[in-house]
Amino acid sequence: MKADLVIKNGWVVTPQDTFRGGVAIAQEKFVAIGTDDSLPDGKEVIDAKGRHILPGLIDAHVHFRDPGMTYKEDFSTGSTAAVCGGITTVVDMPNVIPPTADAEQVGVKQRLAEEKSLVDFGVLGVVVQTNADHILPMAQAGVIGYKIFFGETIGNLPFPDDGMCIEAFSNITKSKLPLGIHAENRQIQHYWTNKLKAEGKNDPVSWEQSRPYLCEAESVAHALFFAEALGTKLHIFHMSTKQAAQMVKDAKARGLRVTAETGPHYLLREPNDMAKVGSLLKMNPPVRTKDHAEVLWDGLIKGYVDMIATDHSPHTLEEKGSDINGKLLKPAIWDCISGFCGVETGVPLILTEVNKGRMSLNQYVKVACENPARVWQIYPRKGAIRLGSDGDITIVDMDKEATIDAAKLHSKNKPTPWNGWKVKGVPVCTIVRGHVQMRDGEPVGKPIGRMQKPILDS
Ligand code: DOR
Ligand code: ZN
């Protein structure tokens, strides 16, 4: 019997191994993995031409803005940017309008994303002060996990107070799903923002000081305390500091089920870069000095930082208060919105670091495929080249050089702090469950994306 799609003549990369050959996919699943001569015939055959065949890459932190903020991005444009960036599965954030805070809104997001998405996706439910009773129904409706915005950010969602946190964390524990947190302490961010404003420090490089490392670290400590007491699986989104990384490392050593994500901007940028690109690099939490990045890299390699995700968070340039090159158009950094595009640039940026020897391609597959799938409990359906797993593949050309061009991004709005960055290592083909969704940088697929429900034992 012929497979639907055979990809051959490449190097198959897993976290453990790299071997010559390819894969075969039938009915959306891997049916053969091995040397070229061991693969069945295919109705369609892709010659990888000696390039690397990776498990489909996962970006477990995107804001596709659907519903309610589709003037910034929507599931169609966001997922187009994703496949062009080599991504096959995303986890979408709940700070939309209305927020994804009950089972009904989970259904709303599932329906509109399944109409529009080129990639598979997980949906998160947000937990605020008032929706404790909606936590378990959201699990029934298929969320992959939950999010609490301890820090104030886009959407200005209220966070549960410490009393409600006991109920929230307990209910989340019952759901067996992870709780991801935006870890920033609001008192610290408010105090320092007001102080800097009063001192007239309005320039972009002041941004980091308004949310100093303790702002993140205190919030991580707080949530770890509740998670340990109440047995909750805790995940730290967009971790930016060495102090938080150390806490996660210690908590893992104590046997807690705590995981962490960081992003390309925390690994490769620093506050002084905001003198050059201004508000285009404004993000919550802010980028930090190199000593933090060193620890985050160490964590990715040693395993106490679990994954890289981009926090793709588009806004209009008008909201950013910037032109596409980073010229500030507003008088103060405080008036510019936080967040920028990432889903299309994250893979080439990190592949460039792989080429420089910062990590191996096998380690990259671990932190960009296997670990995100494990944390969000969709492994081994996702995140693995394994017989029976979903036939998701990203083919990358490790020798191809390119320059990131903001104007060419596929997002609806294109603010990026990476414009003009030279990269070596580029995704050239993105395959979601056997469907070719991108070739040579161009979207070629249809909206076949499906919501990913977690695989729960018992
Ligand atoms: O800077 C940010 N922007 N940080 C977040 O946590 C949210 C994001 C957004 O939604 O734009
Ligand atoms: Zn985010």
Coordinates of C-alpha atoms and ligand atoms in Angstrom, one line a residue:
M1 CA 0.0 0.0 0.0
K2 CA 1.3 3.5 -0.9
A3 CA 1.8 6.1 1.9
D4 CA 0.2 9.5 1.3
L5 CA 3.5 11.3 1.7
V6 CA 7.1 10.2 1.8
I7 CA 9.9 12.5 2.7
K8 CA 13.3 11.0 1.9
N9 CA 17.0 11.7 1.3
G10 CA 17.4 13.8 4.4
W11 CA 18.8 13.6 8.0
V12 CA 16.1 12.7 10.5
V13 CA 16.7 14.5 13.8
T14 CA 15.3 13.3 17.2
P15 CA 16.4 14.4 20.6
Q16 CA 18.6 11.3 20.8
D17 CA 19.8 10.7 17.3
T18 CA 20.4 11.9 13.7
F19 CA 20.2 9.4 10.9
R20 CA 20.1 9.4 7.1
G21 CA 16.7 8.6 5.6
G22 CA 13.2 9.9 5.9
V23 CA 9.6 9.2 7.0
A24 CA 6.4 8.0 5.5
I25 CA 2.9 9.4 6.5
A26 CA -0.5 7.8 5.8
Q27 CA -3.8 8.9 7.2
E28 CA -2.0 11.8 8.9
K29 CA 0.3 9.6 11.0
F30 CA 3.8 8.3 10.7
V31 CA 3.8 4.8 9.3
A32 CA 7.5 4.3 8.5
I33 CA 10.7 5.9 9.7
G34 CA 14.1 4.9 8.5
T35 CA 16.6 4.6 5.7
D36 CA 15.3 5.6 2.2
D37 CA 15.3 2.0 1.0
S38 CA 13.1 0.9 3.9
L39 CA 10.3 3.5 3.2
P40 CA 7.2 2.5 1.2
D41 CA 6.3 4.3 -2.0
G42 CA 4.3 7.5 -1.6
K43 CA 1.5 9.1 -3.6
E44 CA 3.6 12.2 -3.1
V45 CA 7.3 12.2 -2.5
I46 CA 9.4 15.1 -1.2
D47 CA 13.2 14.9 -1.8
A48 CA 14.8 16.6 1.3
K49 CA 18.0 16.9 -0.7
G50 CA 20.2 16.2 2.3
R51 CA 18.5 18.7 4.6
H52 CA 17.3 18.1 8.1
I53 CA 13.9 16.5 8.8
L54 CA 12.8 17.7 12.3
P55 CA 9.6 16.8 14.2
G56 CA 7.0 19.5 13.6
L57 CA 8.2 22.5 15.7
I58 CA 5.9 23.8 18.4
D59 CA 5.5 27.5 19.4
A60 CA 3.7 27.1 22.8
H61 CA 3.1 30.8 23.3
V62 CA 1.3 32.9 20.7
H63 CA -1.4 35.6 20.7
F64 CA -3.4 35.2 17.5
R65 CA -5.9 37.8 18.9
D66 CA -9.0 35.9 17.8
P67 CA -11.7 36.8 18.7
G68 CA -12.1 40.4 19.4
M69 CA -8.7 41.9 18.5
T70 CA -8.5 40.8 14.9
Y71 CA -7.3 44.2 13.7
K72 CA -3.9 43.2 15.2
E73 CA -3.9 39.5 14.0
D74 CA -6.3 36.7 13.4
F75 CA -6.0 32.9 13.3
S76 CA -5.6 33.0 9.5
T77 CA -2.8 35.5 9.4
G78 CA -1.2 34.2 12.6
S79 CA -1.2 30.6 11.4
T80 CA 0.1 31.7 8.0
A81 CA 3.1 33.4 9.7
A82 CA 3.5 30.2 11.8
V83 CA 3.8 27.8 8.9
C84 CA 6.2 30.2 7.1
G85 CA 8.3 30.2 10.3
G86 CA 8.4 26.4 10.4
I87 CA 5.8 25.9 13.1
T88 CA 3.2 23.1 13.1
T89 CA 1.4 23.5 16.4
V90 CA 0.8 26.6 18.6
V91 CA -0.6 27.2 22.1
D92 CA -2.9 30.3 21.9
M93 CA -3.2 32.7 24.7
P94 CA -6.6 33.7 26.3
N95 CA -6.3 37.5 26.6
V96 CA -8.7 38.1 23.8
I97 CA -12.1 39.8 23.8
P98 CA -14.1 38.4 25.4
P99 CA -11.4 36.6 27.4
T100 CA -11.3 32.8 27.1
A101 CA -12.7 32.4 30.7
D102 CA -15.5 29.9 30.4
A103 CA -16.4 26.8 28.4
E104 CA -18.5 28.8 25.9
Q105 CA -15.6 30.9 24.9
V106 CA -13.4 27.8 24.6
G107 CA -16.0 26.6 22.0
V108 CA -16.0 29.9 20.3
K109 CA -12.3 29.9 19.9
Q110 CA -12.2 26.3 18.7
R111 CA -14.8 26.9 16.0
L112 CA -13.2 30.0 14.6
A113 CA -9.7 28.6 14.8
E114 CA -10.8 25.4 13.1
E115 CA -12.2 27.5 10.3
K116 CA -9.0 29.5 9.8
S117 CA -5.9 27.8 11.1
L118 CA -3.2 26.3 9.0
V119 CA -1.6 24.8 12.2
D120 CA -2.8 22.6 15.0
F121 CA -3.4 24.5 18.2
G122 CA -4.0 24.3 21.9
V123 CA -6.4 26.7 23.7
L124 CA -5.7 28.0 27.2
G125 CA -8.4 29.1 29.7
V126 CA -7.7 32.2 31.8
V127 CA -8.3 32.2 35.5
V128 CA -9.4 35.5 37.1
Q129 CA -11.0 36.5 40.4
T130 CA -14.5 35.4 39.5
N131 CA -14.4 32.2 37.5
A132 CA -13.4 29.5 39.9
D133 CA -16.6 27.6 38.9
H134 CA -15.6 27.7 35.3
I135 CA -12.2 26.0 35.7
L136 CA -13.4 22.3 35.4
P137 CA -16.0 23.1 32.7
M138 CA -13.2 24.6 30.6
A139 CA -11.3 21.3 30.9
Q140 CA -14.4 19.5 29.8
A141 CA -14.5 21.8 26.8
G142 CA -11.0 20.8 25.8
V143 CA -8.5 23.4 27.1
I144 CA -4.9 22.3 27.2
G145 CA -4.2 24.2 30.4
Y146 CA -4.8 27.5 32.2
K147 CA -3.2 30.9 32.5
I148 CA -3.1 33.4 35.3
F149 CA -1.8 36.9 34.5
F150 CA -0.2 37.8 37.8
G151 CA 1.5 40.7 36.0
E152 CA -0.5 43.5 34.4
T153 CA -0.3 43.3 30.6
I154 CA -2.4 43.5 27.4
G155 CA -6.0 42.9 28.2
N156 CA -5.6 44.2 31.7
L157 CA -7.1 41.0 33.1
P158 CA -7.7 40.9 36.8
F159 CA -5.8 38.2 38.7
P160 CA -7.1 36.0 41.4
D161 CA -6.2 37.3 44.9
D162 CA -4.5 35.0 47.4
G163 CA -7.7 33.8 48.8
M164 CA -9.1 32.9 45.4
C165 CA -5.8 31.4 44.5
I166 CA -6.3 28.6 47.0
E167 CA -9.6 27.7 45.2
A168 CA -8.2 28.3 41.7
F169 CA -5.0 26.2 42.2
S170 CA -7.1 23.4 43.9
N171 CA -9.5 23.3 41.0
I172 CA -6.7 23.3 38.5
T173 CA -5.0 20.4 40.3
K174 CA -8.3 18.4 40.0
S175 CA -8.3 19.1 36.2
K176 CA -4.8 17.5 35.9
L177 CA -3.9 20.3 33.5
P178 CA -1.0 22.6 34.0
L179 CA -1.3 26.2 35.1
G180 CA 0.9 28.6 33.2
I181 CA 1.6 32.0 34.8
H182 CA 2.6 35.4 33.6
A183 CA 4.9 36.0 36.5
E184 CA 5.2 39.7 37.4
N185 CA 4.4 41.3 40.7
R186 CA 1.9 44.2 40.1
Q187 CA 3.0 46.2 43.1
I188 CA 6.6 46.2 42.1
Q189 CA 5.8 47.1 38.5
H190 CA 3.5 49.9 39.5
Y191 CA 5.8 51.4 42.1
W192 CA 8.8 51.5 39.8
T193 CA 6.9 52.7 36.8
N194 CA 5.5 55.6 38.8
K195 CA 9.0 56.4 40.2
L196 CA 10.7 56.4 36.8
K197 CA 7.8 58.5 35.3
A198 CA 8.2 61.0 38.1
E199 CA 11.9 61.3 37.5
G200 CA 11.2 61.9 33.8
K201 CA 12.9 58.8 32.6
N202 CA 10.9 58.3 29.5
D203 CA 13.5 56.7 27.2
P204 CA 13.2 53.1 25.9
V205 CA 16.2 51.8 27.9
S206 CA 14.4 52.7 31.1
W207 CA 11.8 50.0 30.4
E208 CA 13.7 47.2 32.1
Q209 CA 14.0 49.1 35.3
S210 CA 10.2 49.5 35.6
R211 CA 10.0 45.7 36.0
P212 CA 13.2 44.7 37.7
Y213 CA 14.3 41.1 38.2
L214 CA 12.5 40.9 41.5
C215 CA 9.2 41.7 39.8
E216 CA 9.4 38.3 38.1
A217 CA 11.2 36.4 40.8
E218 CA 8.8 37.3 43.6
S219 CA 5.9 36.3 41.4
V220 CA 7.5 32.9 40.6
A221 CA 8.2 32.3 44.3
H222 CA 4.6 33.2 45.2
A223 CA 3.1 30.8 42.6
L224 CA 5.5 28.0 43.5
F225 CA 4.4 28.3 47.1
F226 CA 0.7 27.7 46.1
A227 CA 1.6 25.0 43.5
E228 CA 3.7 23.1 46.1
A229 CA 1.0 23.3 48.8
L230 CA -1.9 22.4 46.5
G231 CA -0.2 19.9 44.1
T232 CA -0.6 22.0 40.9
K233 CA 1.4 21.5 37.8
L234 CA 3.0 24.9 37.3
H235 CA 4.5 26.4 34.1
I236 CA 6.4 29.7 34.0
F237 CA 5.7 31.5 30.7
H238 CA 8.4 33.8 29.2
M239 CA 10.9 33.4 31.9
S240 CA 13.5 36.2 31.7
T241 CA 15.6 36.1 34.9
K242 CA 18.4 34.0 36.3
Q243 CA 16.7 34.2 39.7
A244 CA 13.5 32.6 38.4
A245 CA 15.5 30.0 36.6
Q246 CA 17.3 29.1 39.8
M247 CA 14.0 28.7 41.6
V248 CA 12.7 26.5 38.9
K249 CA 15.9 24.4 39.0
D250 CA 15.6 24.0 42.8
A251 CA 11.9 23.2 42.6
K252 CA 12.5 20.5 40.0
A253 CA 15.3 19.1 42.2
R254 CA 12.7 18.9 45.1
G255 CA 10.5 16.8 42.7
L256 CA 7.9 19.5 41.9
R257 CA 6.2 19.4 38.5
V258 CA 7.3 22.8 37.5
T259 CA 8.4 23.8 34.0
A260 CA 9.6 26.9 32.3
E261 CA 9.7 28.6 28.9
T262 CA 11.9 31.3 27.6
G263 CA 12.1 33.1 24.3
P264 CA 14.5 34.2 21.6
H265 CA 14.5 37.8 22.8
Y266 CA 15.5 36.8 26.3
L267 CA 18.3 34.7 24.9
L268 CA 19.7 37.2 22.3
R269 CA 18.7 40.8 23.3
E270 CA 19.5 43.2 26.1
P271 CA 18.0 46.4 27.5
N272 CA 20.5 48.6 25.7
D273 CA 19.2 47.3 22.4
M274 CA 16.2 49.5 23.1
A275 CA 18.3 52.5 22.4
K276 CA 18.4 51.2 18.8
V277 CA 15.1 49.6 18.1
G278 CA 13.0 51.5 20.7
S279 CA 9.6 50.3 21.5
L280 CA 9.8 47.5 18.9
L281 CA 11.6 45.5 21.7
K282 CA 9.2 46.5 24.4
M283 CA 7.8 43.3 26.0
N284 CA 6.4 42.2 29.3
P285 CA 8.6 41.0 31.0
P286 CA 11.4 43.1 29.5
V287 CA 14.6 41.7 28.0
R288 CA 17.5 41.6 30.5
T289 CA 21.3 41.9 30.7
K290 CA 23.5 39.1 29.3
D291 CA 24.1 37.5 32.7
H292 CA 20.4 36.4 32.7
A293 CA 20.6 35.1 29.1
E294 CA 23.7 33.0 30.0
V295 CA 21.7 31.2 32.7
L296 CA 18.7 30.7 30.4
W297 CA 20.9 29.1 27.8
D298 CA 22.5 26.9 30.5
G299 CA 19.0 25.9 31.6
L300 CA 17.9 24.9 28.1
I301 CA 21.0 22.8 27.7
K302 CA 20.9 21.2 31.2
G303 CA 17.1 20.8 31.2
Y304 CA 15.9 23.1 33.9
V305 CA 14.5 25.5 31.3
D306 CA 12.1 23.3 29.3
M307 CA 11.4 25.1 26.1
I308 CA 11.7 28.1 23.7
A309 CA 8.5 29.8 22.6
T310 CA 8.2 33.2 21.1
D311 CA 5.3 35.0 22.8
H312 CA 4.2 36.2 19.3
S313 CA 2.2 39.3 20.3
P314 CA 1.4 41.6 17.3
H315 CA 0.1 45.1 17.6
T316 CA -0.3 47.9 15.0
L317 CA 2.7 50.2 14.6
E318 CA 0.5 53.0 15.7
E319 CA 0.0 51.2 19.0
K320 CA 3.7 50.4 19.2
G321 CA 4.4 54.1 18.8
S322 CA 7.2 53.3 16.3
D323 CA 7.9 53.0 12.7
I324 CA 9.0 49.7 11.2
N325 CA 12.7 50.6 11.8
G326 CA 12.3 51.5 15.5
K327 CA 12.1 55.2 15.3
L328 CA 10.0 56.3 18.3
L329 CA 6.9 58.2 17.4
K330 CA 5.6 58.8 20.9
P331 CA 7.2 61.0 23.6
A332 CA 7.6 58.3 26.2
I333 CA 8.2 54.5 26.3
W334 CA 5.3 54.3 28.7
D335 CA 2.8 55.3 25.9
C336 CA 3.9 52.4 23.6
I337 CA 2.2 49.1 23.8
S338 CA 4.1 45.9 24.8
G339 CA 4.6 42.9 22.5
F340 CA 5.9 42.1 19.0
C341 CA 5.8 39.4 16.3
G342 CA 7.8 36.3 16.8
V343 CA 6.2 33.2 15.4
E344 CA 7.8 33.6 12.0
T345 CA 11.3 34.5 13.2
G346 CA 11.9 32.3 16.2
V347 CA 13.1 29.2 14.3
P348 CA 15.7 30.8 12.1
L349 CA 17.1 32.9 15.0
I350 CA 17.7 29.8 17.1
L351 CA 18.9 27.7 14.1
T352 CA 21.5 30.4 13.7
E353 CA 22.7 29.8 17.2
V354 CA 22.7 26.1 16.5
N355 CA 25.0 26.8 13.6
K356 CA 27.2 28.8 15.9
G357 CA 27.5 25.7 18.3
R358 CA 25.4 27.2 21.1
M359 CA 23.3 24.0 21.2
S360 CA 23.0 20.9 19.0
L361 CA 20.1 20.3 16.6
N362 CA 19.1 17.4 18.8
Q363 CA 18.9 19.7 21.8
Y364 CA 16.9 22.1 19.8
V365 CA 14.4 19.4 18.9
K366 CA 14.2 18.6 22.6
V367 CA 13.3 22.2 23.6
A368 CA 11.2 23.0 20.5
C369 CA 9.3 19.8 20.0
E370 CA 9.4 17.1 22.6
N371 CA 9.4 19.3 25.8
P372 CA 6.6 21.6 24.8
A373 CA 4.5 18.6 23.8
R374 CA 5.3 16.9 27.1
V375 CA 4.5 20.0 29.2
W376 CA 1.2 20.5 27.5
Q377 CA 0.4 16.8 27.6
I378 CA 0.1 16.2 23.9
Y379 CA 3.2 13.9 23.7
P380 CA 3.7 11.6 21.8
R381 CA 0.8 12.6 19.5
K382 CA 2.8 15.8 18.9
G383 CA 6.5 16.6 19.3
A384 CA 7.9 13.2 18.2
I385 CA 8.9 11.4 15.0
R386 CA 7.4 8.1 16.1
L387 CA 5.2 5.4 14.5
G388 CA 1.6 6.4 15.1
S389 CA 2.4 10.0 16.0
D390 CA 0.9 12.9 14.0
G391 CA 2.8 13.3 10.8
D392 CA 4.1 16.8 11.6
I393 CA 7.5 17.7 10.1
T394 CA 9.6 20.8 9.6
I395 CA 12.4 20.5 7.0
V396 CA 15.2 23.0 7.7
D397 CA 18.1 24.0 5.5
M398 CA 21.0 24.6 7.9
D399 CA 23.2 26.2 5.2
K400 CA 20.7 28.7 3.9
E401 CA 21.3 32.3 4.8
A402 CA 18.7 35.0 4.9
T403 CA 18.1 38.5 6.3
I404 CA 14.9 39.0 8.3
D405 CA 12.8 41.6 6.5
A406 CA 9.9 43.0 8.6
A407 CA 7.9 44.0 5.5
K408 CA 7.9 40.4 4.3
L409 CA 6.4 38.8 7.5
H410 CA 3.0 37.2 7.0
S411 CA 1.4 38.7 10.1
K412 CA -1.4 41.3 9.8
N413 CA 0.8 43.8 11.6
K414 CA 4.6 43.4 11.5
P415 CA 6.3 45.0 14.4
T416 CA 9.6 43.2 15.0
P417 CA 12.8 44.0 16.8
W418 CA 14.6 41.6 14.4
N419 CA 14.4 43.5 11.2
G420 CA 17.7 43.3 9.3
W421 CA 19.1 40.4 11.4
K422 CA 21.2 37.9 9.4
V423 CA 20.3 34.3 10.0
K424 CA 21.8 31.0 8.8
G425 CA 19.4 28.0 9.1
V426 CA 15.9 28.4 7.7
P427 CA 12.7 26.3 7.6
V428 CA 12.0 25.3 4.0
C429 CA 8.9 23.1 4.3
T430 CA 6.2 22.7 7.0
I431 CA 4.0 19.7 7.1
V432 CA 1.0 19.3 9.5
R433 CA -0.4 15.8 9.7
G434 CA 0.9 15.0 6.3
H435 CA -0.5 18.2 4.7
V436 CA 2.2 20.4 3.1
Q437 CA 1.5 23.8 4.5
M438 CA 4.6 25.8 3.5
R439 CA 7.2 25.4 0.8
D440 CA 10.2 27.6 0.3
G441 CA 8.8 30.3 2.6
E442 CA 5.4 30.5 1.0
P443 CA 2.1 29.3 2.5
V444 CA 0.6 26.6 0.3
G445 CA -1.9 24.8 2.5
K446 CA -5.5 25.0 3.6
P447 CA -7.0 25.6 7.1
I448 CA -6.9 22.0 8.4
G449 CA -5.8 23.0 12.0
R450 CA -7.4 21.1 14.8
M451 CA -7.7 21.8 18.5
Q452 CA -5.3 19.6 20.6
K453 CA -6.9 18.1 23.6
P454 CA -4.5 16.8 26.3
I455 CA -3.7 13.2 26.7
L456 CA -4.5 12.4 30.3
D457 CA -3.6 9.2 32.1
S458 CA -6.7 7.6 33.6
Ligands
DOR1 O1 4.4 42.3 26.2 C1 3.5 41.5 26.2 N1 2.5 41.5 25.3 N2 3.4 40.6 27.2 C2 2.4 39.8 27.5 O2 2.4 39.1 28.4 C3 1.2 39.9 26.6 C4 1.5 40.4 25.3 C5 0.3 40.8 24.4 O3 -0.7 40.2 24.5 O4 0.5 41.7 23.6
ZN2 ZN 2.3 36.2 25.9

